[in-house]
Tab-separated table of C-alpha atoms in Angstrom:
chain	number	residue	atom	x	y	z
A	1	MET	CA	-39.876	9.916	65.494
A	2	ALA	CA	-37.732	9.844	68.636
A	3	ILE	CA	-35.560	12.553	70.153
A	4	ARG	CA	-32.560	11.732	72.307
A	5	ILE	CA	-30.213	14.133	74.039
A	6	SER	CA	-26.662	12.990	74.674
A	7	GLN	CA	-23.144	14.422	75.015
A	8	HIS	CA	-23.032	14.736	71.212
A	9	GLY	CA	-26.038	16.925	71.142
A	10	ILE	CA	-29.571	16.289	70.023
A	11	GLU	CA	-30.121	13.200	67.907
A	12	VAL	CA	-33.257	12.769	65.982
A	13	SER	CA	-34.152	9.413	64.489
A	14	ARG	CA	-37.078	8.180	62.527
A	15	THR	CA	-38.790	5.200	63.783
A	16	ASN	CA	-40.850	4.919	60.638
A	17	THR	CA	-38.215	3.527	58.211
A	18	ALA	CA	-40.585	1.900	55.764
A	19	VAL	CA	-39.942	4.375	52.924
A	20	PRO	CA	-39.205	2.277	49.815
A	21	ILE	CA	-36.934	3.320	46.993
A	22	ARG	CA	-36.699	1.979	43.478
A	23	VAL	CA	-33.517	1.905	41.453
A	24	SER	CA	-34.134	1.256	37.807
A	25	GLN	CA	-30.880	2.201	36.099
A	26	VAL	CA	-27.276	2.836	37.029
A	27	VAL	CA	-24.949	4.320	34.452
A	28	VAL	CA	-21.686	6.197	34.349
A	29	GLU	CA	-21.240	9.077	31.974
A	30	THR	CA	-17.741	10.286	31.193
A	31	ILE	CA	-16.874	13.428	29.332
A	32	ARG	CA	-13.561	13.369	27.484
A	33	LEU	CA	-11.823	14.702	24.401
A	34	ALA	CA	-12.569	12.879	21.190
A	35	THR	CA	-8.996	12.974	19.910
A	36	ALA	CA	-6.092	10.881	20.992
A	37	HIS	CA	-4.966	13.180	23.756
A	38	THR	CA	-3.637	11.289	26.680
A	39	ILE	CA	-4.586	12.188	30.230
A	40	GLU	CA	-1.225	12.288	31.862
A	41	ARG	CA	-2.179	12.739	35.469
A	42	VAL	CA	-5.197	13.578	37.581
A	43	SER	CA	-4.275	15.037	40.919
A	44	GLN	CA	-6.404	15.298	44.015
A	45	ILE	CA	-9.801	16.753	43.547
A	46	THR	CA	-8.948	19.824	45.545
A	47	ALA	CA	-6.291	20.751	42.964
A	48	GLU	CA	-8.544	19.874	40.020
A	49	THR	CA	-5.588	19.532	37.676
A	50	VAL	CA	-5.899	17.633	34.424
A	51	ARG	CA	-2.949	18.016	32.109
A	52	LEU	CA	-3.267	17.064	28.501
A	53	ARG	CA	-0.290	16.224	26.321
A	54	SER	CA	-1.693	18.286	23.527
A	55	ASP	CA	1.694	19.868	22.988
A	56	SER	CA	3.446	16.524	22.457
A	57	PRO	CA	4.066	14.970	19.041
A	58	LEU	CA	1.406	12.450	18.160
A	59	ILE	CA	1.593	9.895	15.390
A	60	ARG	CA	-0.559	7.094	14.121
A	61	VAL	CA	0.949	4.014	12.500
A	62	SER	CA	-1.508	1.698	10.800
A	63	GLN	CA	0.696	-0.705	8.835
A	64	VAL	CA	4.250	-2.006	9.084
A	65	VAL	CA	5.585	-4.522	6.577
A	66	MET	CA	8.915	-5.565	5.123
A	67	GLU	CA	9.701	-6.461	1.524
A	68	THR	CA	12.686	-8.564	0.491
A	69	ILE	CA	13.999	-8.760	-3.056
A	70	ARG	CA	16.011	-11.866	-3.895
A	71	ARG	CA	17.002	-14.042	-6.798
A	72	GLY	CA	16.725	-17.820	-6.794
A	73	ILE	CA	14.554	-20.772	-7.590
A	74	PRO	CA	11.540	-20.797	-8.032
A	75	SER	CA	11.667	-17.282	-9.410
A	76	ASN	CA	13.397	-18.567	-12.536
A	77	ASN	CA	12.055	-22.043	-13.199
A	78	ARG	CA	8.517	-21.312	-14.158
A	79	VAL	CA	6.328	-24.167	-15.290
A	80	PHE	CA	3.414	-23.223	-17.477
A	81	PRO	CA	0.928	-25.124	-19.617
A	82	VAL	CA	1.004	-24.973	-23.371
A	83	GLN	CA	0.061	-21.538	-24.622
A	84	HIS	CA	-1.838	-20.414	-27.695
A	85	GLY	CA	-1.331	-22.829	-30.544
A	86	ASN	CA	1.788	-24.498	-29.207
A	87	ARG	CA	3.655	-21.290	-29.777
A	88	VAL	CA	5.454	-21.505	-26.495
A	89	TRP	CA	5.613	-23.624	-23.421
A	90	TYR	CA	7.821	-24.018	-20.452
A	91	THR	CA	9.014	-27.457	-19.470
A	92	GLY	CA	10.257	-26.533	-16.034
A	93	ALA	CA	13.720	-26.090	-14.539
A	94	GLY	CA	14.138	-22.990	-16.638
A	95	THR	CA	13.919	-24.728	-20.009
A	96	ARG	CA	11.838	-22.995	-22.614
A	97	VAL	CA	10.801	-24.375	-25.981
A	98	PHE	CA	9.648	-22.205	-28.852
A	99	PRO	CA	8.432	-24.444	-31.676
A	100	ILE	CA	7.187	-21.597	-33.834
B	1	MET	CA	25.107	1.252	-5.829
B	2	ALA	CA	21.778	1.062	-4.144
B	3	LEU	CA	18.216	-0.035	-4.403
B	4	LEU	CA	15.866	2.908	-4.794
B	5	PHE	CA	12.426	1.312	-4.686
B	6	LEU	CA	10.687	-2.031	-4.203
B	7	ASP	CA	7.062	-3.032	-4.557
B	8	SER	CA	5.896	-6.555	-3.813
B	9	CYS	CA	2.309	-5.481	-4.627
B	10	ASP	CA	1.205	-7.752	-1.780
B	11	HIS	CA	0.371	-5.442	1.146
B	12	ILE	CA	-2.083	-3.100	-0.561
B	13	THR	CA	-5.627	-3.734	-1.680
B	14	THR	CA	-6.913	-0.570	-3.311
B	15	THR	CA	-5.971	1.697	-6.174
B	16	ALA	CA	-5.680	4.611	-3.768
B	17	GLN	CA	-3.126	2.739	-1.638
B	18	ALA	CA	-1.231	1.723	-4.766
B	19	ASP	CA	-1.072	5.300	-5.911
B	20	LEU	CA	0.219	6.424	-2.540
B	21	LYS	CA	3.110	4.015	-2.893
B	22	THR	CA	4.007	4.369	-6.550
B	23	SER	CA	2.610	7.337	-8.330
B	24	THR	CA	3.586	10.934	-8.378
B	25	GLY	CA	0.172	12.305	-7.687
B	26	THR	CA	-1.714	10.714	-10.555
B	27	LEU	CA	-4.409	8.077	-10.290
B	28	LEU	CA	-3.689	6.173	-13.445
B	29	ASP	CA	-3.342	2.619	-12.262
B	30	ALA	CA	-5.766	-0.004	-11.005
B	31	PHE	CA	-5.001	-2.744	-8.584
B	32	GLU	CA	-5.954	-6.405	-8.349
B	33	THR	CA	-5.744	-8.197	-4.998
B	34	SER	CA	-5.242	-11.594	-6.610
B	35	GLY	CA	-3.555	-13.047	-9.653
B	36	GLY	CA	-0.085	-11.784	-8.802
B	37	ARG	CA	3.076	-13.478	-9.981
B	38	PHE	CA	3.311	-15.759	-6.924
B	39	GLY	CA	-0.185	-15.038	-5.646
B	40	GLY	CA	-0.985	-11.775	-3.909
B	41	GLY	CA	-1.771	-8.605	-5.790
B	42	ALA	CA	-0.683	-6.967	-9.025
B	43	TYR	CA	-1.229	-3.750	-10.896
B	44	ARG	CA	-3.738	-3.957	-13.724
B	45	LEU	CA	-3.306	-1.502	-16.578
B	46	ASP	CA	-6.188	-1.643	-19.023
B	47	GLY	CA	-7.136	1.942	-19.745
B	48	SER	CA	-5.662	4.047	-22.510
B	49	ALA	CA	-3.781	6.266	-20.051
B	50	ASP	CA	-2.985	3.660	-17.404
B	51	SER	CA	0.541	3.538	-16.135
B	52	ILE	CA	2.569	3.192	-12.975
B	53	ILE	CA	4.888	6.095	-12.241
B	54	ARG	CA	7.472	6.308	-9.501
B	55	GLY	CA	9.686	9.289	-8.848
B	56	VAL	CA	13.289	8.841	-7.693
B	57	SER	CA	16.323	11.031	-7.118
B	58	SER	CA	18.201	12.170	-10.221
B	59	HIS	CA	20.494	9.691	-11.968
B	60	THR	CA	22.315	9.276	-15.251
B	61	THR	CA	22.623	5.508	-14.756
B	62	ILE	CA	19.510	3.718	-13.564
B	63	VAL	CA	17.902	0.288	-13.686
B	64	ALA	CA	14.190	-0.505	-13.595
B	65	GLY	CA	12.578	-3.906	-13.583
B	66	GLY	CA	9.416	-5.820	-12.920
B	67	ALA	CA	7.380	-8.880	-13.702
B	68	VAL	CA	4.846	-8.316	-16.469
B	69	LYS	CA	2.088	-10.430	-17.949
B	70	PHE	CA	0.020	-9.561	-20.984
B	71	VAL	CA	-3.257	-11.239	-20.191
B	72	ASN	CA	-4.792	-11.086	-23.643
B	73	PRO	CA	-3.376	-12.587	-26.874
B	74	MET	CA	-0.817	-10.385	-28.608
B	75	ASP	CA	-1.479	-11.641	-32.128
B	76	SER	CA	-3.047	-8.413	-33.329
B	77	MET	CA	-0.343	-6.239	-31.874
B	78	THR	CA	1.525	-4.325	-34.525
B	79	LEU	CA	2.782	-1.286	-32.688
B	80	PHE	CA	5.690	-0.479	-30.459
B	81	ASP	CA	4.246	-0.175	-26.993
B	82	GLU	CA	5.868	1.483	-24.032
B	83	ILE	CA	6.799	-0.996	-21.295
B	84	ILE	CA	9.454	0.765	-19.218
B	85	SER	CA	10.278	4.435	-19.747
B	86	PHE	CA	13.127	6.441	-18.270
B	87	ARG	CA	11.840	9.964	-17.822
B	88	GLU	CA	12.820	13.384	-16.628
B	89	ALA	CA	9.659	14.432	-14.817
B	90	GLY	CA	7.668	17.005	-16.716
B	91	VAL	CA	10.483	17.544	-19.211
B	92	ALA	CA	11.289	14.549	-21.422
B	93	THR	CA	11.241	10.812	-21.898
B	94	HIS	CA	14.843	9.940	-22.606
B	95	VAL	CA	14.628	6.199	-23.338
B	96	THR	CA	11.694	3.864	-23.775
B	97	VAL	CA	11.966	0.081	-23.741
B	98	GLY	CA	8.989	-1.439	-25.468
B	99	VAL	CA	7.540	-4.588	-26.956
B	100	ASP	CA	7.260	-4.715	-30.732
B	101	ARG	CA	5.395	-7.864	-31.856
B	102	GLY	CA	7.130	-9.812	-29.132
B	103	PHE	CA	10.584	-8.340	-29.762
B	104	ILE	CA	12.181	-6.010	-27.237
B	105	ARG	CA	12.961	-2.644	-28.795
B	106	ALA	CA	14.523	0.525	-27.384
B	107	LYS	CA	13.908	4.067	-28.561
B	108	ARG	CA	15.124	7.505	-27.662
B	109	GLY	CA	11.952	9.345	-26.742
B	110	VAL	CA	8.602	7.567	-26.774
B	111	GLY	CA	6.774	5.501	-29.394
B	112	ASN	CA	7.484	7.839	-32.285
B	113	GLY	CA	11.056	8.445	-31.168
B	114	THR	CA	14.361	7.413	-32.694
B	115	ASP	CA	14.903	3.675	-32.971
B	116	LEU	CA	17.996	2.505	-31.099
B	117	GLY	CA	17.759	-1.246	-31.654
B	118	ALA	CA	15.821	-4.454	-31.038
B	119	SER	CA	16.360	-7.976	-29.759
B	120	ALA	CA	17.457	-10.583	-32.267
B	121	THR	CA	14.489	-12.855	-31.632
B	122	ARG	CA	10.976	-12.755	-30.321
B	123	ILE	CA	11.198	-12.847	-26.533
B	124	ILE	CA	7.857	-11.802	-25.077
B	125	TYR	CA	4.746	-13.964	-25.157
B	126	ASP	CA	1.316	-13.283	-23.797
B	127	THR	CA	-0.305	-14.881	-20.749
B	128	LEU	CA	3.097	-15.627	-19.148
B	129	TRP	CA	4.891	-13.757	-16.436
B	130	HIS	CA	8.154	-12.318	-17.804
B	131	PHE	CA	10.689	-10.536	-15.622
B	132	ILE	CA	11.962	-7.559	-17.628
B	133	GLU	CA	14.895	-5.416	-16.498
B	134	ALA	CA	16.388	-2.452	-18.319
B	135	LYS	CA	19.524	-0.467	-17.539
B	136	VAL	CA	20.142	2.903	-19.150
B	137	PHE	CA	23.143	5.203	-19.154
B	138	LEU	CA	22.379	8.685	-20.416
B	139	SER	CA	24.870	10.288	-22.791
B	140	ASP	CA	24.715	12.192	-26.060
B	141	THR	CA	27.490	10.022	-27.485
B	142	VAL	CA	28.276	6.937	-25.414
B	143	GLY	CA	24.889	6.088	-23.934
B	144	THR	CA	23.919	2.473	-23.305
B	145	VAL	CA	20.729	0.433	-23.083
B	146	GLU	CA	20.804	-3.118	-21.717
B	147	VAL	CA	17.700	-5.277	-21.365
B	148	HIS	CA	17.309	-8.658	-19.678
B	149	VAL	CA	14.238	-10.881	-19.905
B	150	ASP	CA	13.840	-13.727	-17.415
B	151	GLY	CA	17.449	-13.315	-16.381
B	152	VAL	CA	18.903	-13.433	-19.920
B	153	GLN	CA	20.412	-10.461	-21.753
B	154	VAL	CA	18.392	-9.850	-24.924
B	155	LEU	CA	19.555	-6.374	-25.916
B	156	ASN	CA	22.853	-4.590	-25.368
B	157	LEU	CA	23.248	-1.260	-27.116
B	158	THR	CA	26.373	0.865	-26.753
B	159	VAL	CA	27.685	4.166	-28.145
B	160	GLN	CA	24.180	5.611	-28.362
B	161	ASP	CA	22.613	9.015	-28.002
B	162	THR	CA	20.261	8.354	-25.099
B	163	ILE	CA	19.489	11.924	-24.071
B	164	ASN	CA	16.280	13.426	-25.402
B	165	GLY	CA	16.803	17.043	-24.452
B	166	GLY	CA	16.089	18.410	-21.000
B	167	GLY	CA	18.718	18.183	-18.307
B	168	GLY	CA	19.930	14.704	-19.199
B	169	ILE	CA	18.848	12.990	-16.001
B	170	VAL	CA	16.274	10.365	-15.059
B	171	ASP	CA	14.130	11.036	-12.010
B	172	GLU	CA	10.993	9.101	-12.895
B	173	ILE	CA	10.229	5.565	-14.046
B	174	LEU	CA	7.048	4.614	-15.900
B	175	TRP	CA	5.791	1.047	-16.281
B	176	GLY	CA	3.301	0.930	-19.141
B	177	ARG	CA	1.002	-1.367	-21.050
B	178	LEU	CA	0.264	-2.874	-24.425
B	179	PHE	CA	-2.567	-1.115	-26.189
B	180	ASN	CA	-3.800	-4.093	-28.163
B	181	ALA	CA	-3.311	-6.569	-25.331
B	182	SER	CA	-5.589	-4.478	-23.207
B	183	ASP	CA	-4.976	-6.077	-19.803
B	184	THR	CA	-1.384	-5.752	-18.655
B	185	ARG	CA	-0.336	-6.857	-15.156
B	186	TRP	CA	2.769	-5.739	-13.271
B	187	ASP	CA	4.224	-7.239	-10.097
B	188	ASP	CA	7.551	-7.231	-8.202
B	189	LEU	CA	8.738	-3.780	-9.307
B	190	TYR	CA	12.173	-2.442	-8.477
B	191	ILE	CA	14.485	0.461	-9.223
B	192	ASP	CA	18.257	0.352	-8.659
B	193	ASP	CA	20.914	2.944	-9.387
B	194	ALA	CA	23.516	0.532	-10.755
B	195	ASN	CA	22.806	-3.163	-11.143
B	196	ILE	CA	20.531	-5.446	-13.107
B	197	LEU	CA	19.547	-7.888	-10.379
B	198	GLY	CA	18.528	-10.888	-12.459
B	199	ASP	CA	15.294	-12.855	-12.380
B	200	SER	CA	14.182	-11.864	-8.885
B	201	ARG	CA	11.119	-11.912	-6.696
B	202	ILE	CA	9.929	-9.607	-3.921
B	203	ASP	CA	8.498	-11.318	-0.873
B	204	LEU	CA	6.362	-9.675	1.791
B	205	LEU	CA	6.801	-10.230	5.515
B	206	MET	CA	4.126	-9.101	7.980
B	207	PRO	CA	4.256	-8.566	11.768
B	208	ASP	CA	3.235	-11.636	13.722
B	209	GLY	CA	3.881	-10.496	17.306
B	210	ASP	CA	5.244	-7.777	19.543
B	211	GLY	CA	8.995	-7.449	19.766
B	212	ASN	CA	11.397	-5.882	22.229
B	213	TYR	CA	9.747	-2.431	22.253
B	214	THR	CA	6.033	-1.746	22.879
B	215	GLU	CA	6.085	1.942	23.772
B	216	LEU	CA	3.415	3.562	21.612
B	217	GLY	CA	-0.172	3.561	22.776
B	218	THR	CA	-2.739	0.969	21.791
B	219	THR	CA	-5.800	3.028	22.600
B	220	PHE	CA	-7.284	2.387	19.188
B	221	GLY	CA	-7.093	-1.325	18.601
B	222	SER	CA	-5.609	-4.402	20.136
B	223	ALA	CA	-3.423	-4.349	23.225
B	224	THR	CA	-0.978	-6.340	21.122
B	225	HIS	CA	0.794	-3.663	19.099
B	226	ALA	CA	1.472	-5.949	16.156
B	227	PHE	CA	-2.197	-6.614	15.580
B	228	ASN	CA	-2.840	-2.916	14.885
B	229	VAL	CA	-0.384	-2.750	11.987
B	230	ASP	CA	-0.676	-6.155	10.337
B	231	GLU	CA	-3.576	-5.779	7.939
B	232	ILE	CA	-3.115	-6.573	4.247
B	233	GLY	CA	-4.461	-3.270	3.059
B	234	PRO	CA	-3.955	-0.868	5.973
B	235	ASP	CA	-7.153	-0.003	7.825
B	236	GLY	CA	-6.089	3.550	8.708
B	237	ASP	CA	-7.895	4.954	11.715
B	238	THR	CA	-9.668	1.696	12.513
B	239	THR	CA	-6.699	0.139	14.299
B	240	TYR	CA	-3.375	1.848	14.811
B	241	ASN	CA	-0.657	2.468	17.344
B	242	ASN	CA	-0.614	6.031	18.635
B	243	GLY	CA	2.587	7.699	19.651
B	244	THR	CA	2.384	10.360	22.330
B	245	ALA	CA	5.978	11.350	22.954
B	246	VAL	CA	9.284	11.472	21.154
B	247	ASN	CA	11.470	8.388	21.181
B	248	GLN	CA	8.597	5.994	21.738
B	249	ARG	CA	9.342	2.782	19.855
B	250	ASP	CA	7.563	-0.317	18.640
B	251	THR	CA	9.298	-3.333	17.123
B	252	PHE	CA	7.697	-6.497	15.883
B	253	THR	CA	8.646	-10.029	15.133
B	254	MET	CA	7.991	-10.715	11.463
B	255	GLY	CA	7.029	-13.775	9.481
B	256	ASN	CA	9.641	-15.931	7.789
B	257	LEU	CA	10.712	-15.980	4.159
B	258	ALA	CA	9.556	-18.916	2.112
B	259	ALA	CA	12.489	-21.200	1.414
B	260	ILE	CA	13.955	-21.002	-2.070
B	261	THR	CA	17.212	-22.448	-3.310
B	262	SER	CA	20.339	-20.775	-4.675
B	263	GLN	CA	19.088	-17.449	-3.448
B	264	VAL	CA	20.867	-14.111	-3.544
B	265	ILE	CA	19.172	-11.516	-1.339
B	266	HIS	CA	19.587	-8.064	-2.849
B	267	GLY	CA	18.029	-6.062	-0.015
B	268	ILE	CA	15.016	-5.316	2.115
B	269	GLN	CA	12.577	-2.430	2.317
B	270	GLN	CA	10.710	-1.455	5.476
B	271	VAL	CA	7.302	0.039	4.814
B	272	THR	CA	5.466	2.125	7.400
B	273	TYR	CA	1.979	3.522	6.780
B	274	GLY	CA	1.456	6.427	9.142
B	275	LYS	CA	0.624	10.070	9.711
B	276	HIS	CA	0.982	12.727	12.366
B	277	ASP	CA	-1.964	13.714	14.497
B	278	GLY	CA	-1.996	17.468	14.252
B	279	THR	CA	1.575	18.503	14.938
B	280	ALA	CA	4.247	18.005	12.278
B	281	THR	CA	6.274	15.059	13.476
B	282	ASN	CA	8.992	12.808	12.124
B	283	HIS	CA	9.635	9.144	12.620
B	284	ARG	CA	12.219	6.633	11.523
B	285	SER	CA	12.236	2.948	10.747
B	286	LYS	CA	14.090	0.681	13.097
B	287	LEU	CA	15.671	-2.750	12.757
B	288	ARG	CA	16.654	-4.846	15.751
B	289	ILE	CA	19.151	-7.578	14.930
B	290	SER	CA	20.760	-9.716	17.614
B	291	ALA	CA	19.628	-7.254	20.303
B	292	VAL	CA	21.213	-4.282	18.508
B	293	ASP	CA	19.093	-1.412	17.147
B	294	TYR	CA	19.681	0.135	13.712
B	295	ASN	CA	17.839	3.297	12.722
B	296	GLY	CA	16.739	4.526	9.334
B	297	ALA	CA	16.604	8.128	8.186
B	298	SER	CA	14.292	10.646	9.823
B	299	LEU	CA	11.177	10.872	7.676
B	300	ALA	CA	8.481	13.508	7.995
B	301	LEU	CA	4.912	12.366	8.532
B	302	ALA	CA	2.073	14.213	6.825
B	303	SER	CA	-1.372	14.960	8.205
B	304	THR	CA	-2.793	12.192	6.007
B	305	TYR	CA	-1.659	8.600	5.795
B	306	GLY	CA	1.238	7.820	3.505
B	307	TYR	CA	3.843	5.133	2.885
B	308	HIS	CA	7.339	5.669	4.224
B	309	LEU	CA	10.072	3.473	2.796
B	310	GLU	CA	13.478	2.587	4.217
B	311	ILE	CA	15.783	0.385	2.147
B	312	TRP	CA	18.644	-1.642	3.568
B	313	ASP	CA	20.884	-2.987	0.788
B	314	GLN	CA	23.016	-4.785	3.333
B	315	ASP	CA	22.682	-6.283	6.785
B	316	PRO	CA	23.948	-3.502	9.119
B	317	ASN	CA	24.808	-6.116	11.726
B	318	ALA	CA	27.177	-7.936	9.389
B	319	GLY	CA	29.818	-5.319	8.898
B	320	PRO	CA	27.584	-4.309	6.953
B	321	GLY	CA	27.437	-7.309	4.694
B	322	ALA	CA	25.168	-9.466	2.611
B	323	TRP	CA	21.762	-10.437	3.934
B	324	VAL	CA	21.117	-14.060	4.757
B	325	GLU	CA	17.721	-15.631	5.224
B	326	SER	CA	18.187	-16.627	8.877
B	327	VAL	CA	18.961	-13.044	9.888
B	328	ILE	CA	15.872	-11.680	8.136
B	329	ASN	CA	13.726	-14.358	9.736
B	330	GLY	CA	15.095	-13.607	13.182
B	331	MET	CA	15.191	-9.812	13.277
B	332	GLU	CA	12.567	-7.334	14.415
B	333	SER	CA	11.217	-4.442	12.349
B	334	GLY	CA	9.536	-1.319	13.659
B	335	TYR	CA	9.721	2.435	14.058
B	336	GLU	CA	10.432	5.260	16.469
B	337	GLU	CA	8.684	8.591	16.891
B	338	LEU	CA	11.050	11.564	16.589
C-alpha cells in the first residue's frame, strides 16, 4: 500500500491488486403489474413518479372477421351423386331429377 | 328492410363459441369444424333437445333461413319435425315450419299445433344440403307463411291465423332437427325483417394484414395487429390487441371473396370478439372504404369475451347503395374503443 499527499488531499492506493473475483451469473429482475396496465411515463429517479393508466378504458379484442351473404352460382347449382336407391340426384346447373 | 343476423359457421370451433354467437343463454347445440355446406363448420343437432336459438328485436314480419342437411336416411320418419320456429321468447311459438315425410308443412304452434298447410310435393331429401327460407306475417286473420327451398317457392299460405296467443310478435328464431334422422346439420343461417333472399351463401373473410390504423397495443401477441385477431376459433387471452385509451383504432385488410357468377350481395356483417378489462367500456365496428371511415353503433363490452355484430345492408360509400365484390375486397374492417 502506498500513501501520496497532493493538492487533492491524501490518496491511498493498493499496490497489491491481485484480488480475483468470479462472476457466475448476471440477471435482471423486473417487478411489474401482471395486468395490462401501461406504464405511461417514468420521470427522473429523483421524482420517482410512475403513473399507471389504471383509470383509462381497457379492452381486449381477440377476433375480427367479416361475413358476406350473397346469392349466385355455385350456391344454387349443386352437383351430388346418386342418393339412396335412385330416389334423387342432381345433374348440375340446378337441374334436379326425382325418378321416384 | 334489414338483415338482423348472419352466421357463416366458419369462424368458430367450439360449442361454447357457437352458443355465444347464436343462443340465448342455453347450451343446446353442438358444433362441427368440418363438413359444412362449402367446407368450414356447421352446427350438429343430434340430441333430443338440441336446437339453435337466436334472439332478435320484436317483429310481426320476419324471415329466417339456413342450409340444412339431414345426415341419416329419412325413410323411417313419420312425424312432423320442427325445422324453423318463429317464437315469442318464453311465451309462445307462433308458427313452426317443419318437415313431414319430406313435405314442407306449416303449423300454428309446435308439432301438435294447428295445421296450416303443406307443400304439394315431396321437397326435402336426406344427405343433401337444402337451403330453406321461411317468411311469416303474424295476424289473427290475414297472416301469411311463405317457404322457399333451394330458391323455389314451395308453400304460400295466406289469410291465416298465425298468432298463437302472447303478444303477437316474434323475437326469437329456433332452428331444429329431425328426431328420426338423428344427425341434422345447419350452416349459413340468416334472419331478415322483410325479404326472402333466395338460395344464398355466407362467406367468411379474415384479416390478412394491418390497415390504416394500428393504435391499440400489441403487448400480448404479434406486433402485427392483424395476427392477434385472425384465428379461426378465437384464442381469447392468448393473443389479442389491447386498447388503453378511448378512440384508439385498428383496421385490417381482409381476404377476398371467392368469385361466383351472377351474384347479388345482400349485405355484410362485421364480427368482433372482445371484452373490457375491468372498466365498463364500449367499442364500435369501423369500415374504411376508399380512405373514408364509417362507424357502426356503440356496443358495450362485457367483462367476459363475447361476439359483437354490426350489419351493413348497403355500402355506405355508395350513396349508400348495393355492395359490389370489388369494394368488399378492397375495404378495411376494424374497430374503435369508445
